[in-house]
PDB file of C-alpha atoms in Angstrom:
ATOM      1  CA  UNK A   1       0.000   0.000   0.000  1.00 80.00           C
ATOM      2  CA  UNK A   2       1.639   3.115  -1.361  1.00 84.00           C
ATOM      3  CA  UNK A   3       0.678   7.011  -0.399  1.00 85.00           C
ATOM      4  CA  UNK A   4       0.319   7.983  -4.038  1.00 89.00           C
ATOM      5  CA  UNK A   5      -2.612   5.892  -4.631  1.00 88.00           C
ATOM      6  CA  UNK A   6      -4.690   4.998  -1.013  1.00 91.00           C
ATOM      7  CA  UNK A   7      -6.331   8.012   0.544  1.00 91.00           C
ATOM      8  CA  UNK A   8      -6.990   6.402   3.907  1.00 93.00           C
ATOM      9  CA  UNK A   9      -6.472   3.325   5.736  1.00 93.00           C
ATOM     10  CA  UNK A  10      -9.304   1.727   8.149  1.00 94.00           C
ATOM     11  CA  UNK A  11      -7.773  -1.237  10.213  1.00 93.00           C
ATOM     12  CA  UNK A  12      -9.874  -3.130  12.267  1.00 93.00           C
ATOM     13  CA  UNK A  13      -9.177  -5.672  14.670  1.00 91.00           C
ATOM     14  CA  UNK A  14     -10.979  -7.409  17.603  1.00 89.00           C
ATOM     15  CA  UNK A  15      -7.583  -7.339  19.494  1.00 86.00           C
ATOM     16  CA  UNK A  16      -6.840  -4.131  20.673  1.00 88.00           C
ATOM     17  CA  UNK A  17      -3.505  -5.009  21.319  1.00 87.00           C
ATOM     18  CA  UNK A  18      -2.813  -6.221  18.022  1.00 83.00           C
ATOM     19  CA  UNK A  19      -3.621  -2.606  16.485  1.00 86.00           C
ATOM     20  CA  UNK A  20      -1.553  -0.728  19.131  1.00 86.00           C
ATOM     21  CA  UNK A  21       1.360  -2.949  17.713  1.00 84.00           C
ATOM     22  CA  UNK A  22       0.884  -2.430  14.001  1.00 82.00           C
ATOM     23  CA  UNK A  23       3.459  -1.124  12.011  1.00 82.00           C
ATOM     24  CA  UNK A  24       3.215   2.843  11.506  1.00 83.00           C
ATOM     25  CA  UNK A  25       2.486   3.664   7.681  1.00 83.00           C
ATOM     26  CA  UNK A  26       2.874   7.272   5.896  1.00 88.00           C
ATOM     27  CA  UNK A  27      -0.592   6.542   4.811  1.00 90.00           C
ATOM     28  CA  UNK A  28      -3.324   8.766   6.848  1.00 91.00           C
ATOM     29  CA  UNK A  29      -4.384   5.788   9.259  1.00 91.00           C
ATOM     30  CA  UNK A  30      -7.732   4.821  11.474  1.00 92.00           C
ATOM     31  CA  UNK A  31      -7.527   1.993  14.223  1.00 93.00           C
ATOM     32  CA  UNK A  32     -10.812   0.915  15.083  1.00 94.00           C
ATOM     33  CA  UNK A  33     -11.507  -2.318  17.670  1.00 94.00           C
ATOM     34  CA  UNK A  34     -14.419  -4.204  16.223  1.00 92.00           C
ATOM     35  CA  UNK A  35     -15.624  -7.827  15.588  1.00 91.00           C
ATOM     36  CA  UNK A  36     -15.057  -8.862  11.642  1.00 89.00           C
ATOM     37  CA  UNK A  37     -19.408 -10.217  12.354  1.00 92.00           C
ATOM     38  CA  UNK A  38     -20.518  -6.784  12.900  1.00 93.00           C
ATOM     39  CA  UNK A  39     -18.467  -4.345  10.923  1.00 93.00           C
ATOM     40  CA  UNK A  40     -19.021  -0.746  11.745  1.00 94.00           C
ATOM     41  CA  UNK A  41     -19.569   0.959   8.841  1.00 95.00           C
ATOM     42  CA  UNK A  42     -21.988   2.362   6.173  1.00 95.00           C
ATOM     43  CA  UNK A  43     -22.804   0.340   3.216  1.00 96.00           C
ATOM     44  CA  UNK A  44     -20.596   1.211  -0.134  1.00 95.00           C
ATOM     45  CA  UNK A  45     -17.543   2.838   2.354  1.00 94.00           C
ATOM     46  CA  UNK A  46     -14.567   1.212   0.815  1.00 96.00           C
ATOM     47  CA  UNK A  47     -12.595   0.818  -2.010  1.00 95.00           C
ATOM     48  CA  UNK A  48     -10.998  -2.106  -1.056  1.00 96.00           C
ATOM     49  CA  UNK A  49     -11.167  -4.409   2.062  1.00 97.00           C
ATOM     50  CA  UNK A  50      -8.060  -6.868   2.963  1.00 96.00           C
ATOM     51  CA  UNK A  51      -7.963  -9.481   4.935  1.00 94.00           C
ATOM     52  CA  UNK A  52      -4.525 -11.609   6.586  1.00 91.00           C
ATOM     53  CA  UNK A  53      -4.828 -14.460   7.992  1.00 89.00           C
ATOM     54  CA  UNK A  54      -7.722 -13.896  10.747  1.00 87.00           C
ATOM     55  CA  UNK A  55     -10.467 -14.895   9.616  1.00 90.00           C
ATOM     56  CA  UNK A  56     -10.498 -18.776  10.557  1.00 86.00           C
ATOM     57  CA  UNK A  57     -10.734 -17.017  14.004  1.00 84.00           C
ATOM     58  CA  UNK A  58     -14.381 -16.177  12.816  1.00 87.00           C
ATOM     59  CA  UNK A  59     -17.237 -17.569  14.975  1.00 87.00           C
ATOM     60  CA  UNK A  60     -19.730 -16.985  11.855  1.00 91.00           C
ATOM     61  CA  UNK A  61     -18.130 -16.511   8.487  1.00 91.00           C
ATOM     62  CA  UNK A  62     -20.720 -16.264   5.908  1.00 93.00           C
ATOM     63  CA  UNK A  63     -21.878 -13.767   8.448  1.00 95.00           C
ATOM     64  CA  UNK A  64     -18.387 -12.255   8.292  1.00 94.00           C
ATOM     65  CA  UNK A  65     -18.353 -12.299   3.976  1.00 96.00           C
ATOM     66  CA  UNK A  66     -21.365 -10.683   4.098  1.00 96.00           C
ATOM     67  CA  UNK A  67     -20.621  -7.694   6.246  1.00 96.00           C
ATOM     68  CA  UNK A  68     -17.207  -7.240   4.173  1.00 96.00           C
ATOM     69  CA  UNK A  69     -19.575  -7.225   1.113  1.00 97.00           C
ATOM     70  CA  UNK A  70     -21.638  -4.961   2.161  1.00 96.00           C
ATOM     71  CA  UNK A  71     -19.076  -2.161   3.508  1.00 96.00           C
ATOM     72  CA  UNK A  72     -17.896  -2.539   0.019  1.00 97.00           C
ATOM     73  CA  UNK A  73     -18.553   0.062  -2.817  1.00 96.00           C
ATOM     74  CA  UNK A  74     -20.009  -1.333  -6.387  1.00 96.00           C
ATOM     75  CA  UNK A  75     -16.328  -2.833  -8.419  1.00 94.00           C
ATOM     76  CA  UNK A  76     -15.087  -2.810  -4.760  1.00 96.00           C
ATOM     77  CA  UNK A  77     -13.064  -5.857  -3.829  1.00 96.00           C
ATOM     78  CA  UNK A  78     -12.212  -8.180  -1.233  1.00 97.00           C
ATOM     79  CA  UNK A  79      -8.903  -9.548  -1.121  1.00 97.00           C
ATOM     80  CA  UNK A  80      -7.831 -12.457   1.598  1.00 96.00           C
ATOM     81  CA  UNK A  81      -5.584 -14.888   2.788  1.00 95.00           C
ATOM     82  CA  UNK A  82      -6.903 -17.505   5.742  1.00 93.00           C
ATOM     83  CA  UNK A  83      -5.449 -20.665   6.906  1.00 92.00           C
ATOM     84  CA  UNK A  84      -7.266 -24.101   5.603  1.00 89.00           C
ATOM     85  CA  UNK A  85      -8.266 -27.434   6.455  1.00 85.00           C
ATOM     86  CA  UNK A  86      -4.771 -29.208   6.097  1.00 88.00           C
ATOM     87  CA  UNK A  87      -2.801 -26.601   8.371  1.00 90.00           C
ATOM     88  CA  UNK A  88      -1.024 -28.500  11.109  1.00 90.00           C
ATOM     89  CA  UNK A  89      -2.618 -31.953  10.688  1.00 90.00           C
ATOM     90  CA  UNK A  90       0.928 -33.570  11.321  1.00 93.00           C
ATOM     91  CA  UNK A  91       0.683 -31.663  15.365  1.00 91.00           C
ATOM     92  CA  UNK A  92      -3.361 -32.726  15.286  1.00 88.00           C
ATOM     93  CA  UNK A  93      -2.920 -36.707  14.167  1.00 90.00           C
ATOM     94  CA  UNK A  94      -0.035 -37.035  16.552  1.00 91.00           C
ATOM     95  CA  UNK A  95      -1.965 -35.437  19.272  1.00 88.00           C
ATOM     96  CA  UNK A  96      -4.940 -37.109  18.654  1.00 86.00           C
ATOM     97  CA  UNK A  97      -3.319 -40.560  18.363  1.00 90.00           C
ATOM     98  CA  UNK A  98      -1.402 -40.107  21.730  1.00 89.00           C
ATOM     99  CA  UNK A  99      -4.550 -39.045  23.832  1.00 85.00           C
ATOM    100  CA  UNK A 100      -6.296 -41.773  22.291  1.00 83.00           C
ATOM    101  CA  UNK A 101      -3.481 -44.115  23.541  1.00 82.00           C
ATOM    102  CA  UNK A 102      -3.002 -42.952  27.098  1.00 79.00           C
ATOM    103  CA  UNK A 103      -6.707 -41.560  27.737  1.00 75.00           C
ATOM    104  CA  UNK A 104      -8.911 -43.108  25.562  1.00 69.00           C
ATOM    105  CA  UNK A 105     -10.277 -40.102  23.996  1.00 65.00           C
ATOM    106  CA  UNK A 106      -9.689 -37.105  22.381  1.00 61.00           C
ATOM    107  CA  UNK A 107     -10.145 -33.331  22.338  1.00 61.00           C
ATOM    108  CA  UNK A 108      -9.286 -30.532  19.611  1.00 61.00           C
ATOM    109  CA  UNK A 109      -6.388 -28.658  20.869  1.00 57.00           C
ATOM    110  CA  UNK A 110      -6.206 -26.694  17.470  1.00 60.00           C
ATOM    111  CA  UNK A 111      -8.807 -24.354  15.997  1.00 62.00           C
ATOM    112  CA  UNK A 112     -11.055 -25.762  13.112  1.00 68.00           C
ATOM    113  CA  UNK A 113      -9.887 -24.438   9.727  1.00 78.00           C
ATOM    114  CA  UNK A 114     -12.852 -24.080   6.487  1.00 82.00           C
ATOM    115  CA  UNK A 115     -12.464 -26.473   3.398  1.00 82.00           C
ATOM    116  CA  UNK A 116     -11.381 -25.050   0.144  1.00 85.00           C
ATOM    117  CA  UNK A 117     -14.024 -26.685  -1.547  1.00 84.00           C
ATOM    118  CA  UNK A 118     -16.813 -24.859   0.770  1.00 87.00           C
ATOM    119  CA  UNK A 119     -14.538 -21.010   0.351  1.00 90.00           C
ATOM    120  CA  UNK A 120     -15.784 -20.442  -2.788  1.00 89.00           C
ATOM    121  CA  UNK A 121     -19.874 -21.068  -1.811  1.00 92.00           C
ATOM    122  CA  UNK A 122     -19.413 -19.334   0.980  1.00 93.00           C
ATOM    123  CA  UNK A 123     -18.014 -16.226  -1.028  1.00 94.00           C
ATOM    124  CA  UNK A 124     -20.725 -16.450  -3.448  1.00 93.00           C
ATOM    125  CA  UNK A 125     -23.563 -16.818  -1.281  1.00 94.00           C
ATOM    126  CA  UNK A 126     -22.474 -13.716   0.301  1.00 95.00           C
ATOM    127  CA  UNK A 127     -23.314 -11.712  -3.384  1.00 94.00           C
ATOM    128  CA  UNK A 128     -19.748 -11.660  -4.282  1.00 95.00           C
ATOM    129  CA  UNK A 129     -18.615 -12.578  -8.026  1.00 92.00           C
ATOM    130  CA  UNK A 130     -15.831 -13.142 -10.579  1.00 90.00           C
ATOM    131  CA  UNK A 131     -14.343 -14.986  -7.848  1.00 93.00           C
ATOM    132  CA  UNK A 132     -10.487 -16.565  -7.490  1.00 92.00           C
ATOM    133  CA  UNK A 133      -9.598 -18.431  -4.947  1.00 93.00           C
ATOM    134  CA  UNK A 134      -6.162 -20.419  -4.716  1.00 94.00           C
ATOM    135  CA  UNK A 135      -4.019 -22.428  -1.900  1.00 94.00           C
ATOM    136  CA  UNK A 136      -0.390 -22.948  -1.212  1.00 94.00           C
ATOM    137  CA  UNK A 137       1.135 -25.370   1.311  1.00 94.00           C
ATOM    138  CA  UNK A 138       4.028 -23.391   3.567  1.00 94.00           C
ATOM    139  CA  UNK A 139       6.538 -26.100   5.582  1.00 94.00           C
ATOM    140  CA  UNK A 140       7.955 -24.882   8.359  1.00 94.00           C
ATOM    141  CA  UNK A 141      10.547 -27.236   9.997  1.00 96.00           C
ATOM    142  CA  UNK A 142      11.407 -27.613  14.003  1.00 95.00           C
ATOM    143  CA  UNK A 143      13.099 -29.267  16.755  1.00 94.00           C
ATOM    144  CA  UNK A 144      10.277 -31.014  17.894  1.00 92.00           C
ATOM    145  CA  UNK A 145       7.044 -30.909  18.657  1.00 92.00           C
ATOM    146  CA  UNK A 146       7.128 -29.112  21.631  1.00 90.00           C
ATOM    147  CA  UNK A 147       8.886 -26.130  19.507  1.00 91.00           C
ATOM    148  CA  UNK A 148       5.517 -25.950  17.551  1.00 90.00           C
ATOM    149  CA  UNK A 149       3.459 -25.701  20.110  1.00 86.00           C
ATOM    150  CA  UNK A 150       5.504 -22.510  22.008  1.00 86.00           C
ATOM    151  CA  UNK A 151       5.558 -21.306  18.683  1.00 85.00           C
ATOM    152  CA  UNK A 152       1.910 -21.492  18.240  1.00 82.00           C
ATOM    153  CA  UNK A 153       1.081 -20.165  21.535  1.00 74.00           C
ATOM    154  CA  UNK A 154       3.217 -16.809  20.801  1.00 62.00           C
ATOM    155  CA  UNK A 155       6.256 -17.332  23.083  1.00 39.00           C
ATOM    156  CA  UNK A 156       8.655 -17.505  20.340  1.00 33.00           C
ATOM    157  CA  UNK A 157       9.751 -15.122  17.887  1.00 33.00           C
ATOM    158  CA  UNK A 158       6.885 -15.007  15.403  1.00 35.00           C
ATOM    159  CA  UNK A 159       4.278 -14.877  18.014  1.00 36.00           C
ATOM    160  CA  UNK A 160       1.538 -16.469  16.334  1.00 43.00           C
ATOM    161  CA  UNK A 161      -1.182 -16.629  19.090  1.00 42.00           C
ATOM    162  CA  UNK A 162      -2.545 -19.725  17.408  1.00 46.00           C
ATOM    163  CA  UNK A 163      -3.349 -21.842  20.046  1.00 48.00           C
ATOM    164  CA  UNK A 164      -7.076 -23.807  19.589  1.00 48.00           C
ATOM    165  CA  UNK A 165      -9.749 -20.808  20.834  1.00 48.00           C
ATOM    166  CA  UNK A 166     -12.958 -23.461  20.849  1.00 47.00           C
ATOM    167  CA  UNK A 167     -14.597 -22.233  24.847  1.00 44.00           C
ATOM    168  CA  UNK A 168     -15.068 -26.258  25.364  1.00 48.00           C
ATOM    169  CA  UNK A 169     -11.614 -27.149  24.640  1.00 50.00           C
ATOM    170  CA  UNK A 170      -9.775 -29.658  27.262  1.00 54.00           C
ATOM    171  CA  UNK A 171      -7.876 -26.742  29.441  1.00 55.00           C
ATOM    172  CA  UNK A 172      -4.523 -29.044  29.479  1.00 63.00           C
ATOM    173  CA  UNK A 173      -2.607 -32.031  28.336  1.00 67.00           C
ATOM    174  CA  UNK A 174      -0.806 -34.228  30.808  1.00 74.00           C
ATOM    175  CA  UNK A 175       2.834 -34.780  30.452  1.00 84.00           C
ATOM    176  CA  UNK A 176       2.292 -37.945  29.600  1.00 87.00           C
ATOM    177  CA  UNK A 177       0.349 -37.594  26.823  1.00 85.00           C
ATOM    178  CA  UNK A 178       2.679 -34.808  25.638  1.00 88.00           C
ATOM    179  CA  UNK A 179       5.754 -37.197  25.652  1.00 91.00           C
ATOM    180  CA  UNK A 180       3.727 -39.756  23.292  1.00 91.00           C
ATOM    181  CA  UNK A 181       2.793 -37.074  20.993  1.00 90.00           C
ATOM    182  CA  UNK A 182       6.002 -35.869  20.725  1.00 93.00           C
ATOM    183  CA  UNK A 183       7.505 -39.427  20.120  1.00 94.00           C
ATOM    184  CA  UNK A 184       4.502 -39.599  17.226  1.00 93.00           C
ATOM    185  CA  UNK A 185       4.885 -37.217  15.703  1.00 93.00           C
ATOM    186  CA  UNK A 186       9.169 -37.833  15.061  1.00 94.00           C
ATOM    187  CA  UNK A 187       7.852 -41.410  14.652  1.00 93.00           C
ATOM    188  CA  UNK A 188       5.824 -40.678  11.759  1.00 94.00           C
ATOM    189  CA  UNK A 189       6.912 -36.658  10.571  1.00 94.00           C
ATOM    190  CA  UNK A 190      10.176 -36.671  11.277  1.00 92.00           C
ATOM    191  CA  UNK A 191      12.769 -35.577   8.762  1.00 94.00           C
ATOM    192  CA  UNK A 192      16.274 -36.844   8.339  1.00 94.00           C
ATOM    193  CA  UNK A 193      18.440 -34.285  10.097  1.00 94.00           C
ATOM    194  CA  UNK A 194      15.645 -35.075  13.384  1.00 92.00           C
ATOM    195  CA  UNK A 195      13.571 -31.914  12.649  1.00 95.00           C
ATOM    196  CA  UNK A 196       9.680 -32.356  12.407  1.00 95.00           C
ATOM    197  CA  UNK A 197       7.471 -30.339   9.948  1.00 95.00           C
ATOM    198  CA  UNK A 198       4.653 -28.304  10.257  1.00 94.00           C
ATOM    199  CA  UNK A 199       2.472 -27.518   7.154  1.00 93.00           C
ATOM    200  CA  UNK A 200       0.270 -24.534   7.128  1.00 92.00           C
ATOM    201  CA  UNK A 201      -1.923 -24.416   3.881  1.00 93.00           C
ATOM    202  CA  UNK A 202      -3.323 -21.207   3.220  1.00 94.00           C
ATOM    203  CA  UNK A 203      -6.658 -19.971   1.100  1.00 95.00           C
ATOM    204  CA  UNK A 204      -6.056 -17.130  -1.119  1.00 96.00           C
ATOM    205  CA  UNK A 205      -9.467 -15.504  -2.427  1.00 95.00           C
ATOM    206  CA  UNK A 206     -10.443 -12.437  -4.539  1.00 96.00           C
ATOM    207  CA  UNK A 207     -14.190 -11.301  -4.962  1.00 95.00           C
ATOM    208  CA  UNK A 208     -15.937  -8.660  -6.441  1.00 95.00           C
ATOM    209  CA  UNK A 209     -19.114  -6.367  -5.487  1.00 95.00           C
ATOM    210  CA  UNK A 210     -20.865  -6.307  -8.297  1.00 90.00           C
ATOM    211  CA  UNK A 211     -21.460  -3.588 -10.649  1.00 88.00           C
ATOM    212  CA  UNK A 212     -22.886  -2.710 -14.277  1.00 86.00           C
ATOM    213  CA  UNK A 213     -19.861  -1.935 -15.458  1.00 86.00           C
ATOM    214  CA  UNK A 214     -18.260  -5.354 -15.201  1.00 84.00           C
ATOM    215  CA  UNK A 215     -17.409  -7.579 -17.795  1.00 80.00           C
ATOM    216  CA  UNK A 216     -20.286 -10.378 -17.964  1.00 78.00           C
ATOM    217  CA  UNK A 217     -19.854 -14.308 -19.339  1.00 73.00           C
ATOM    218  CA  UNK A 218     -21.196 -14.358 -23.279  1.00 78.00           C
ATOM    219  CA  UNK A 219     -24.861 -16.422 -23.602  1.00 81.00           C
ATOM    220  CA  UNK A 220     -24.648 -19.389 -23.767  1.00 82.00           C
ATOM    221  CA  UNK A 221     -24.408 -21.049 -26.729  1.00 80.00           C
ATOM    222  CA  UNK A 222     -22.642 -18.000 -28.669  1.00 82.00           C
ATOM    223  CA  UNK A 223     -19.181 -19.705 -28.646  1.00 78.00           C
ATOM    224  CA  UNK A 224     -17.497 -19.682 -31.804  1.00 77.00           C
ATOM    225  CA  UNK A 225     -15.142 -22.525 -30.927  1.00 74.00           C
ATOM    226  CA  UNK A 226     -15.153 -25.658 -29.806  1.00 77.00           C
ATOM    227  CA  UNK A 227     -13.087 -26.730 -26.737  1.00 75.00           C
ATOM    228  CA  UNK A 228     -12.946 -30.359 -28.285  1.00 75.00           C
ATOM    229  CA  UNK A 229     -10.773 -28.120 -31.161  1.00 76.00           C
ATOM    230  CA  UNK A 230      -8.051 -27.126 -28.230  1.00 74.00           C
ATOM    231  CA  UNK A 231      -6.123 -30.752 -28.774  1.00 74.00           C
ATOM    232  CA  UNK A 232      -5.598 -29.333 -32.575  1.00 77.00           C
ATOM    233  CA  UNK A 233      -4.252 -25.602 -31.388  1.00 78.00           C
ATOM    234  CA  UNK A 234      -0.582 -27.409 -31.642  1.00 76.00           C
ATOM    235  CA  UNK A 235      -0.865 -28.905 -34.967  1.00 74.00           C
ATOM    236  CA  UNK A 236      -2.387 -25.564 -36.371  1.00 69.00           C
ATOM    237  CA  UNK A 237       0.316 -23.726 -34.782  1.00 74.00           C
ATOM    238  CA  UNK A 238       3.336 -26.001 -36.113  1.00 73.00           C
ATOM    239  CA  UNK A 239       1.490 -25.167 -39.900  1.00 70.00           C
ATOM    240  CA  UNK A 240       1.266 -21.682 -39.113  1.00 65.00           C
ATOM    241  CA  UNK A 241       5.274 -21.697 -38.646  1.00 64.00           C
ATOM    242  CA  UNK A 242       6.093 -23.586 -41.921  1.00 56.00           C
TER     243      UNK A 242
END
């Protein structure tokens, strides 16, 4: 985001801690504390609403797409990035396994995440269009899998704050279900050099608020090829050459 071409920047957060530590911009700047589900501001306010990995924090989020869609001006669009469904399933399956092992059940211990295949519904049901959405798979390699999990919680360097945020979680682990996790997750994760991996995949999506002005798909049945004629586009183009 450069000066020369955004007039003013809105950021919102529910953590009012997490706005007192952003990073100071030349852009004119408003901080405002307020939930993603009830977005205070006027229909058609913004150019432009972005979103960084927050919003699998979301109690309700077609509640949360529609708000964003609606603080949106006509052409506005939404751009995001959120954390999906296979994020840290190497720390979940080893967790789960061990506290099936040593207490015959088990609890979540990391937030749910949204399926791709359910992202773009969600986005359309909530009146956006001419919609992209995209995932990548980020490895991140550790000690162990205690390292994760201080990582996770925000006592490390990249303070994540990720730890699982569900009000009926189990409040603790005991040791020794900690030590078998650990041990499973090497067991069955581990690399060569003794580090473990932790995969976070992430959900890129861009929507639109429609307007008039936007290009629109042809009617159907006014193509003037054929896609079965694609398989020839090589031949015709090796002719073309000659």
């Amino acid at each position: 985001l450069f000066q020369e071409i955004v007039e003013k920047l809105i950021q919102v957060d529910i953590a009012e801690n997490a706005l007192k530590n952003a990073i100071e911009s030349e852009i004119p700047t408003v901080r405002v504390v307020a939930d993603e589900e009830f977005l205070p501001f006027k229909e058609d306010t913004f150019d432009l609403v972005v979103s960084s990995l927050s919003l699998h924090w979301v109690n309700d989020l077609p509640k949360a797409f529609r708000e964003i869609h609606q603080v949106l001006k006509p052409d506005g669009v939404f751009i995001g990035a959120m954390f999906g469904g296979d994020t840290l399933y190497e720390l979940r399956c080893s967790l789960q396994l061990a506290e099936l092992e040593r207490e015959g059940g088990f609890s979540p211990h990391v937030s749910p995440f949204t399926a791709v295949a359910d992202l773009g519904h969600l986005l359309s049901r909530a009146g956006f269009n001419t919609l992209t959405v995209d995932t990548d798979e980020i490895q991140v390699n550790y000690p162990g899998l205690f390292e994760v999990m201080e990582d996770l919680q925000g006592k490390y360097i990249l303070c994540m704050g990720e730890s699982n945020c569900s009000w009926n979680r189990k409040p603790l682990l005991h040791r020794e279900t900690m030590l078998a996790a650990a041990a499973i997750y090497q067991e069955m994760y581990g690399n060569s050099d003794g580090s473990v991996p932790a995969t976070f995949q992430i959900y890129y999506m861009i929507g639109w608020k429609y307007h008039e002005s936007q290009a629109k798909p042809a009617q159907r049945g006014s193509a003037t090829v054929s896609f079965g004629d694609l398989a020839k586009i090589e031949g015709l183009l090796k002719r073309g050459k000659k």
